[in-house]
CSV table of C-alpha atoms in Angstrom, one decimal:
chain,number,residue,atom,x,y,z
A,1,MET,CA,132.9,18.3,81.8
A,2,GLY,CA,135.4,21.1,81.1
A,3,THR,CA,137.9,18.5,79.9
A,4,HIS,CA,135.4,16.9,77.5
A,5,LEU,CA,134.4,20.3,76.1
A,6,TYR,CA,138.1,21.2,75.5
A,7,LEU,CA,138.7,17.8,73.8
A,8,ASP,CA,135.6,18.4,71.6
A,9,LEU,CA,136.9,21.8,70.5
A,10,LEU,CA,140.3,20.4,69.8
A,11,VAL,CA,138.9,17.6,67.7
A,12,LEU,CA,136.7,20.1,65.7
A,13,ALA,CA,139.8,22.3,65.1
A,14,VAL,CA,141.8,19.4,63.8
A,15,PHE,CA,138.9,18.3,61.5
A,16,ALA,CA,138.5,21.9,60.3
A,17,THR,CA,142.1,22.0,59.2
A,18,THR,CA,141.8,18.5,57.7
A,19,VAL,CA,138.7,19.5,55.6
A,20,ALA,CA,140.2,22.8,54.5
A,21,ASN,CA,143.0,20.8,52.9
A,22,ALA,CA,140.5,18.5,51.1
A,23,ASP,CA,140.9,17.5,47.5
A,24,ILE,CA,137.7,18.3,45.5
A,25,ASN,CA,137.3,17.5,41.8
A,26,VAL,CA,134.3,18.7,39.8
A,27,VAL,CA,133.1,17.4,36.4
A,28,CYS,CA,130.2,19.2,34.7
A,29,ALA,CA,128.1,17.0,32.4
A,30,ASN,CA,125.2,17.9,30.1
A,31,ASN,CA,122.6,18.3,32.9
A,32,SER,CA,124.4,17.0,35.9
A,33,VAL,CA,127.6,17.1,37.9
A,34,ARG,CA,130.0,14.6,39.4
A,35,VAL,CA,132.0,15.7,42.4
A,36,THR,CA,134.8,13.6,43.9
A,37,TRP,CA,135.8,14.7,47.4
A,38,ARG,CA,138.9,13.0,48.9
A,39,VAL,CA,139.3,13.4,52.6
A,40,ASN,CA,142.0,12.4,55.1
A,41,ALA,CA,141.7,9.4,57.4
A,42,GLU,CA,140.5,11.5,60.3
A,43,LEU,CA,137.3,12.3,58.5
A,44,VAL,CA,136.4,8.7,57.3
A,45,PRO,CA,134.2,8.0,60.3
A,46,TYR,CA,132.2,11.2,59.6
A,47,ALA,CA,131.4,10.6,55.9
A,48,ALA,CA,127.7,11.1,56.6
A,49,ARG,CA,128.5,14.8,57.4
A,50,LEU,CA,129.8,15.6,53.9
A,51,PHE,CA,127.2,17.3,51.7
A,52,LEU,CA,126.6,18.7,48.2
A,53,GLY,CA,123.9,21.2,48.9
A,54,ASN,CA,121.5,19.1,50.9
A,55,CYS,CA,122.5,15.8,49.3
A,56,MET,CA,124.8,13.1,50.9
A,57,ALA,CA,127.4,11.2,48.9
A,58,SER,CA,126.1,8.9,46.2
A,59,GLN,CA,129.0,6.5,46.8
A,60,TRP,CA,131.6,6.2,49.6
A,61,LYS,CA,134.8,4.2,49.8
A,62,VAL,CA,137.9,3.9,51.9
A,63,LEU,CA,141.1,3.9,49.9
A,64,PRO,CA,144.1,1.6,50.6
A,65,SER,CA,145.9,4.7,51.9
A,66,GLY,CA,143.3,5.0,54.6
A,67,GLU,CA,141.8,8.1,53.1
A,68,GLY,CA,138.1,8.4,52.1
A,69,GLU,CA,136.6,9.2,48.8
A,70,ALA,CA,133.0,10.5,48.5
A,71,GLN,CA,131.4,10.7,45.1
A,72,PHE,CA,128.3,12.9,44.4
A,73,ASN,CA,126.5,12.2,41.2
A,74,TYR,CA,123.4,14.4,40.8
A,75,THR,CA,121.4,16.3,38.3
A,76,PHE,CA,121.0,20.1,38.6
A,77,SER,CA,117.3,19.6,39.6
A,78,GLU,CA,118.5,18.0,42.8
A,79,CYS,CA,120.5,19.1,45.9
A,80,LYS,CA,119.2,22.7,45.7
A,81,PHE,CA,121.3,23.9,42.8
A,82,THR,CA,120.5,27.5,41.9
A,83,LYS,CA,120.3,28.5,38.2
A,84,MET,CA,121.2,31.9,37.0
A,85,VAL,CA,121.2,33.3,33.5
A,86,LYS,CA,123.7,36.1,32.6
A,87,GLY,CA,123.9,37.2,29.0
A,88,LYS,CA,124.7,34.2,26.8
A,89,ARG,CA,125.7,31.9,29.7
A,90,ILE,CA,123.8,29.7,32.2
A,91,PHE,CA,125.3,29.2,35.7
A,92,TYR,CA,124.4,26.3,38.0
A,93,GLN,CA,125.8,26.9,41.6
A,94,ASN,CA,125.9,25.0,44.8
A,95,GLU,CA,128.4,24.3,47.6
A,96,MET,CA,130.2,21.4,49.2
A,97,SER,CA,130.1,21.5,53.0
A,98,TYR,CA,131.2,19.6,56.1
A,99,ARG,CA,128.7,19.7,58.9
A,100,PRO,CA,129.9,18.1,62.1
A,101,GLN,CA,126.7,19.4,63.8
A,102,THR,CA,123.2,19.4,62.6
A,103,LYS,CA,121.4,22.6,61.4
A,104,PRO,CA,120.9,25.3,62.4
A,105,ASN,CA,124.6,25.2,63.3
A,106,PRO,CA,126.8,26.5,60.5
A,107,PRO,CA,129.1,24.2,58.6
A,108,ASP,CA,132.8,24.1,59.5
A,109,PHE,CA,133.8,24.1,55.8
A,110,VAL,CA,132.2,25.4,52.6
A,111,HIS,CA,133.5,25.1,49.1
A,112,PRO,CA,131.7,26.6,46.1
A,113,ILE,CA,130.7,24.5,43.1
A,114,GLU,CA,129.8,26.1,39.7
A,115,CYS,CA,129.1,24.7,36.3
A,116,VAL,CA,128.8,27.2,33.4
A,117,TYR,CA,127.3,26.5,30.0
A,118,ARG,CA,126.7,28.5,26.9
A,119,ARG,CA,123.0,29.3,26.6
A,120,PRO,CA,121.2,27.4,23.8
A,121,LYS,CA,120.0,29.6,21.0
A,122,ASP,CA,116.4,28.4,21.4
A,123,TRP,CA,116.4,28.8,25.2
A,124,ILE,CA,113.3,30.7,26.5
A,125,PRO,CA,112.9,31.6,30.2
A,126,ARG,CA,110.0,30.0,32.2
A,127,PHE,CA,107.8,33.1,32.3
A,128,VAL,CA,105.1,34.2,30.0
A,129,ASN,CA,102.3,35.6,32.1
A,130,PRO,CA,103.7,38.8,33.7
A,131,GLY,CA,103.0,39.7,37.3
A,132,TYR,CA,103.4,43.5,37.2
A,133,GLY,CA,103.1,43.7,33.4
A,134,VAL,CA,100.6,43.5,30.6
A,135,SER,CA,99.6,40.7,28.2
A,136,GLU,CA,97.5,41.9,25.3
A,137,GLY,CA,96.5,40.4,22.0
A,138,HIS,CA,96.6,42.3,18.7
A,139,GLY,CA,95.4,40.4,15.7
A,140,ARG,CA,97.2,37.0,15.9
A,141,LEU,CA,100.0,38.5,18.0
A,142,VAL,CA,100.1,38.6,21.8
A,143,PHE,CA,102.5,41.2,23.3
A,144,HIS,CA,103.9,40.9,26.9
A,145,MET,CA,105.8,43.4,29.0
A,146,ALA,CA,106.9,42.8,32.6
A,147,LEU,CA,109.5,43.7,35.3
A,148,LEU,CA,112.0,40.9,36.0
A,149,ASN,CA,113.9,40.2,39.2
A,150,GLU,CA,117.6,41.1,39.4
A,151,GLU,CA,118.7,37.5,38.4
A,152,LEU,CA,116.6,37.6,35.3
A,153,SER,CA,115.1,34.3,36.2
A,154,SER,CA,111.5,35.2,36.8
A,155,ILE,CA,108.9,38.0,37.0
A,156,ALA,CA,109.7,40.3,39.9
A,157,LYS,CA,107.6,39.6,43.0
A,158,THR,CA,107.5,43.3,44.0
A,159,ASN,CA,107.1,46.6,42.2
A,160,ILE,CA,109.2,48.5,44.8
A,161,ILE,CA,112.6,49.2,43.4
A,162,PRO,CA,115.5,50.7,45.5
A,163,LEU,CA,117.1,53.8,43.9
A,164,GLY,CA,120.1,52.8,41.8
A,165,SER,CA,119.3,49.1,41.6
A,166,PRO,CA,118.8,47.3,38.3
A,167,MET,CA,115.3,47.5,36.7
A,168,PRO,CA,115.2,44.8,34.0
A,169,ILE,CA,112.1,45.2,31.7
A,170,TRP,CA,111.2,42.3,29.5
A,171,ALA,CA,109.0,42.4,26.4
A,172,ALA,CA,108.0,39.6,24.1
A,173,VAL,CA,105.6,38.8,21.4
A,174,GLU,CA,104.0,35.4,20.9
A,175,GLN,CA,104.3,34.2,17.3
A,176,LYS,CA,101.2,32.3,16.4
A,177,SER,CA,101.5,30.8,12.9
A,178,HIS,CA,103.9,33.7,12.0
A,179,GLN,CA,107.2,33.7,10.3
A,180,PRO,CA,110.1,34.4,12.7
A,181,LEU,CA,109.7,38.0,14.1
A,182,LEU,CA,112.1,40.5,15.6
A,183,LEU,CA,110.7,42.4,18.5
A,184,LEU,CA,111.8,46.0,18.9
A,185,MET,CA,111.3,48.8,21.3
A,186,GLU,CA,110.8,51.8,19.1
A,187,GLU,CA,110.0,54.3,21.8
A,188,CYS,CA,109.8,54.2,25.6
A,189,VAL,CA,109.1,57.0,28.1
A,190,ALA,CA,108.6,57.1,31.9
A,191,ALA,CA,105.5,59.0,33.1
A,192,PRO,CA,103.6,59.5,36.4
A,193,THR,CA,100.3,58.2,34.9
A,194,ALA,CA,99.1,55.0,33.2
A,195,GLU,CA,97.7,57.1,30.3
A,196,LEU,CA,99.6,59.5,28.2
A,197,ARG,CA,98.1,62.9,27.3
A,198,PRO,CA,99.6,65.8,25.3
A,199,SER,CA,100.2,67.6,28.6
A,200,SER,CA,101.8,64.6,30.4
A,201,GLN,CA,105.2,64.9,32.0
A,202,VAL,CA,107.4,62.3,30.5
A,203,TYR,CA,111.1,61.2,30.7
A,204,PRO,CA,112.4,59.8,27.4
A,205,ILE,CA,114.2,56.4,27.7
A,206,ILE,CA,114.2,55.1,24.1
A,207,GLY,CA,113.7,57.4,21.1
A,208,ASN,CA,114.7,58.1,17.6
A,209,LYS,CA,113.5,54.8,16.3
A,210,GLY,CA,115.1,52.4,18.8
A,211,CYS,CA,118.0,54.3,20.3
A,212,LEU,CA,118.4,53.7,24.0
A,213,LEU,CA,119.0,57.3,25.0
A,214,GLU,CA,119.4,56.5,28.7
A,215,SER,CA,122.5,54.4,27.8
A,216,LYS,CA,124.5,57.6,27.2
A,217,LYS,CA,123.7,58.9,30.7
A,218,GLU,CA,123.5,55.8,33.0
A,219,ASN,CA,124.5,52.2,33.1
A,220,SER,CA,121.6,51.0,30.9
A,221,MET,CA,121.7,48.6,28.0
A,222,PHE,CA,119.9,46.0,25.9
A,223,LEU,CA,120.9,42.5,27.1
A,224,PRO,CA,121.8,39.8,24.5
A,225,ARG,CA,118.6,38.2,23.2
A,226,TYR,CA,117.6,34.7,24.1
A,227,HIS,CA,115.1,34.8,21.1
A,228,SER,CA,114.4,37.2,18.3
A,229,SER,CA,110.8,37.6,19.6
A,230,ALA,CA,111.9,39.0,23.0
A,231,ILE,CA,114.0,41.8,24.3
A,232,ILE,CA,115.3,42.9,27.8
A,233,LEU,CA,115.8,46.5,28.5
A,234,TYR,CA,118.3,46.7,31.5
A,235,LEU,CA,117.8,50.1,33.2
A,236,GLN,CA,119.5,51.4,36.3
A,237,SER,CA,116.7,53.0,38.4
A,238,PHE,CA,117.1,56.6,39.3
A,239,ASN,CA,114.9,59.6,40.3
A,240,PHE,CA,112.5,60.1,37.4
A,241,GLY,CA,111.0,63.1,39.1
A,242,PHE,CA,107.9,61.3,40.3
A,243,ARG,CA,107.4,58.5,42.9
A,244,GLU,CA,105.1,56.3,40.9
A,245,VAL,CA,106.5,55.4,37.5
A,246,TYR,CA,104.8,54.0,34.5
A,247,ILE,CA,106.9,52.8,31.6
A,248,HIS,CA,105.2,53.4,28.2
A,249,CYS,CA,106.7,51.5,25.2
A,250,LYS,CA,105.8,51.3,21.6
A,251,LEU,CA,106.7,47.7,20.6
A,252,ALA,CA,107.0,46.7,17.0
A,253,VAL,CA,107.8,43.5,15.1
A,254,TRP,CA,110.0,43.3,12.1
A,255,ASP,CA,111.9,41.0,9.7
A,256,PRO,CA,114.9,39.6,11.7
A,257,GLN,CA,117.1,39.8,8.6
A,258,ASN,CA,116.1,43.3,7.4
A,259,PHE,CA,117.5,46.0,9.8
A,260,ALA,CA,117.2,49.7,8.9
A,261,GLU,CA,117.7,53.1,10.6
A,262,SER,CA,114.0,53.0,11.6
A,263,LYS,CA,114.0,49.3,12.6
A,264,LYS,CA,116.8,48.7,15.1
A,265,ALA,CA,117.8,48.3,18.7
A,266,CYS,CA,120.9,50.5,19.5
A,267,HIS,CA,122.7,51.2,22.8
A,268,TYR,CA,125.7,53.4,23.6
A,269,ILE,CA,128.9,51.6,24.6
A,270,LYS,CA,130.8,54.0,26.8
A,271,GLY,CA,134.0,52.0,26.5
A,272,THR,CA,134.2,52.6,22.8
A,273,ASN,CA,132.2,55.9,22.8
A,274,ARG,CA,130.0,54.7,20.0
A,275,TRP,CA,126.5,53.4,19.4
A,276,GLU,CA,126.2,49.6,18.8
A,277,LEU,CA,123.5,47.6,17.0
A,278,LEU,CA,122.3,44.9,19.5
A,279,ASP,CA,121.6,42.2,17.0
A,280,ASP,CA,124.6,42.6,14.7
A,281,PRO,CA,127.5,44.9,15.9
A,282,SER,CA,129.1,44.7,12.5
A,283,ARG,CA,126.2,46.8,11.2
A,284,SER,CA,126.4,49.4,13.9
A,285,SER,CA,126.6,52.2,11.3
A,286,LEU,CA,122.8,52.0,11.3
A,287,CYS,CA,123.0,53.5,14.8
A,288,ASN,CA,125.0,56.6,13.6
A,289,CYS,CA,121.7,58.5,13.3
A,290,CYS,CA,121.0,58.1,17.1
A,291,ASP,CA,122.6,61.4,17.8
A,292,LEU,CA,120.8,63.1,14.9
A,293,SER,CA,117.5,62.1,13.4
A,294,CYS,CA,116.7,58.5,12.2
A,295,LYS,CA,114.6,58.4,9.1
A,296,SER,CA,111.5,56.3,8.7
A,297,ARG,CA,111.5,53.6,6.2
A,298,SER,CA,108.7,52.9,3.7
A,299,ARG,CA,107.8,49.7,2.1
A,300,ARG,CA,107.3,46.7,4.4
A,301,GLY,CA,107.6,48.6,7.7
A,302,VAL,CA,104.7,50.9,6.9
A,303,GLU,CA,102.6,47.9,5.7
A,304,TRP,CA,103.2,46.0,8.9
A,305,ALA,CA,102.4,49.0,11.1
A,306,SER,CA,99.1,49.6,9.2
A,307,ASP,CA,98.3,45.9,9.7
A,308,GLY,CA,98.7,46.2,13.5
A,309,GLN,CA,102.2,45.0,13.8
A,310,SER,CA,103.1,47.6,16.5
A,311,HIS,CA,101.6,47.9,19.9
A,312,ASN,CA,101.6,50.4,22.8
A,313,SER,CA,102.3,48.7,26.2
A,314,VAL,CA,102.3,50.1,29.7
A,315,LEU,CA,104.1,48.7,32.7
A,316,GLY,CA,103.5,50.0,36.2
A,317,PRO,CA,103.2,51.4,38.7
A,318,LEU,CA,106.8,51.0,39.7
A,319,ILE,CA,107.7,52.6,43.0
A,320,ILE,CA,111.3,54.0,43.1
A,321,VAL,CA,112.4,54.4,46.8
A,322,ASP,CA,115.6,55.6,48.4
A,323,GLN,CA,117.5,53.0,50.4
A,324,SER,CA,117.2,55.2,53.5
A,325,ASP,CA,113.4,55.1,53.1
A,326,LEU,CA,113.5,51.3,53.2
A,327,ARG,CA,115.7,51.3,56.3
A,328,ASP,CA,113.3,53.8,58.0
A,329,SER,CA,110.3,51.7,57.0
A,330,ASP,CA,112.0,48.6,58.6
A,331,THR,CA,112.9,50.5,61.7
A,332,MET,CA,109.3,51.8,62.0
A,333,MET,CA,108.0,48.2,61.6
A,334,GLU,CA,110.3,46.9,64.3
A,335,SER,CA,109.3,49.7,66.7
A,336,ALA,CA,105.6,49.0,66.0
A,337,THR,CA,106.2,45.3,66.7
A,338,THR,CA,108.0,46.0,69.9
A,339,ALA,CA,105.2,48.4,71.1
A,340,ASP,CA,102.4,46.1,70.2
A,341,PRO,CA,103.0,42.4,71.1
A,342,GLN,CA,100.0,41.4,69.0
A,343,LEU,CA,101.9,42.3,65.8
A,344,LYS,CA,104.6,39.7,66.6
């Protein structure tokens, strides 16, 4: 028995070395991937233990040299690919693995696979109805505001945010029989209540007609747009001074081609020590007023505002908690489970 165990370990060690030297070639197509994995002769009898995600090889052949070649031809909707959107790029990620033993045993070899694409201009995420947000109609326009998860792939499943972690806030307007519209966040403040009163304690986030004030203090910014009718405010959570936080924002729609000092989205770029216009950095001079006072513009902007083209949205409550509070909570839950077997 001891001899057999020793031989098994020796064989696994040899295979692990063999797989680690494997030749893997990846070709990313439009909506699929083709992976060719060439393995040494020692692994040919174990072709069924080679995987892309949870998928076995689409084709397998033994080469004249005695080596084996596995081909994996799959779309990104198969094999448990993960999709992640960052800025103007879309990432599809998975891993190749060699599993000499079945799950839950870990694989002996893992190799990451990634295909990166430029995000289409008309790409829109698969979320419209916010979970911890609002969806309200105003005339023929419907405004949305919600908290996203850290991957920016969907609405956040919780409103509890660890201190210092990202806090992406998404806002959008549905354009029903309208010309193309540009959505702007003219003003945003954090407050401890869902209703604002003259005496309310507030923390300014966006002010001065679309200037992201918080970007000068923390690692906060506007993310590149996926559509003119939506905007993502990427905040870094911090101690606002109150445990329950409500984000109040004045959203406004505007002509996408007609920026002005009073109709803009500006954030501060610390690397260049200057304000930058989100939608057209070449016109960032419109943001120079962010440190002073940005003047309101008459004409069309006033007409739109009077016709109900701006809207006040509220998001919350968001619970900002310290990491130590989360650890203490987990410890208390474990202690309670141990003390009371019925909780298991």
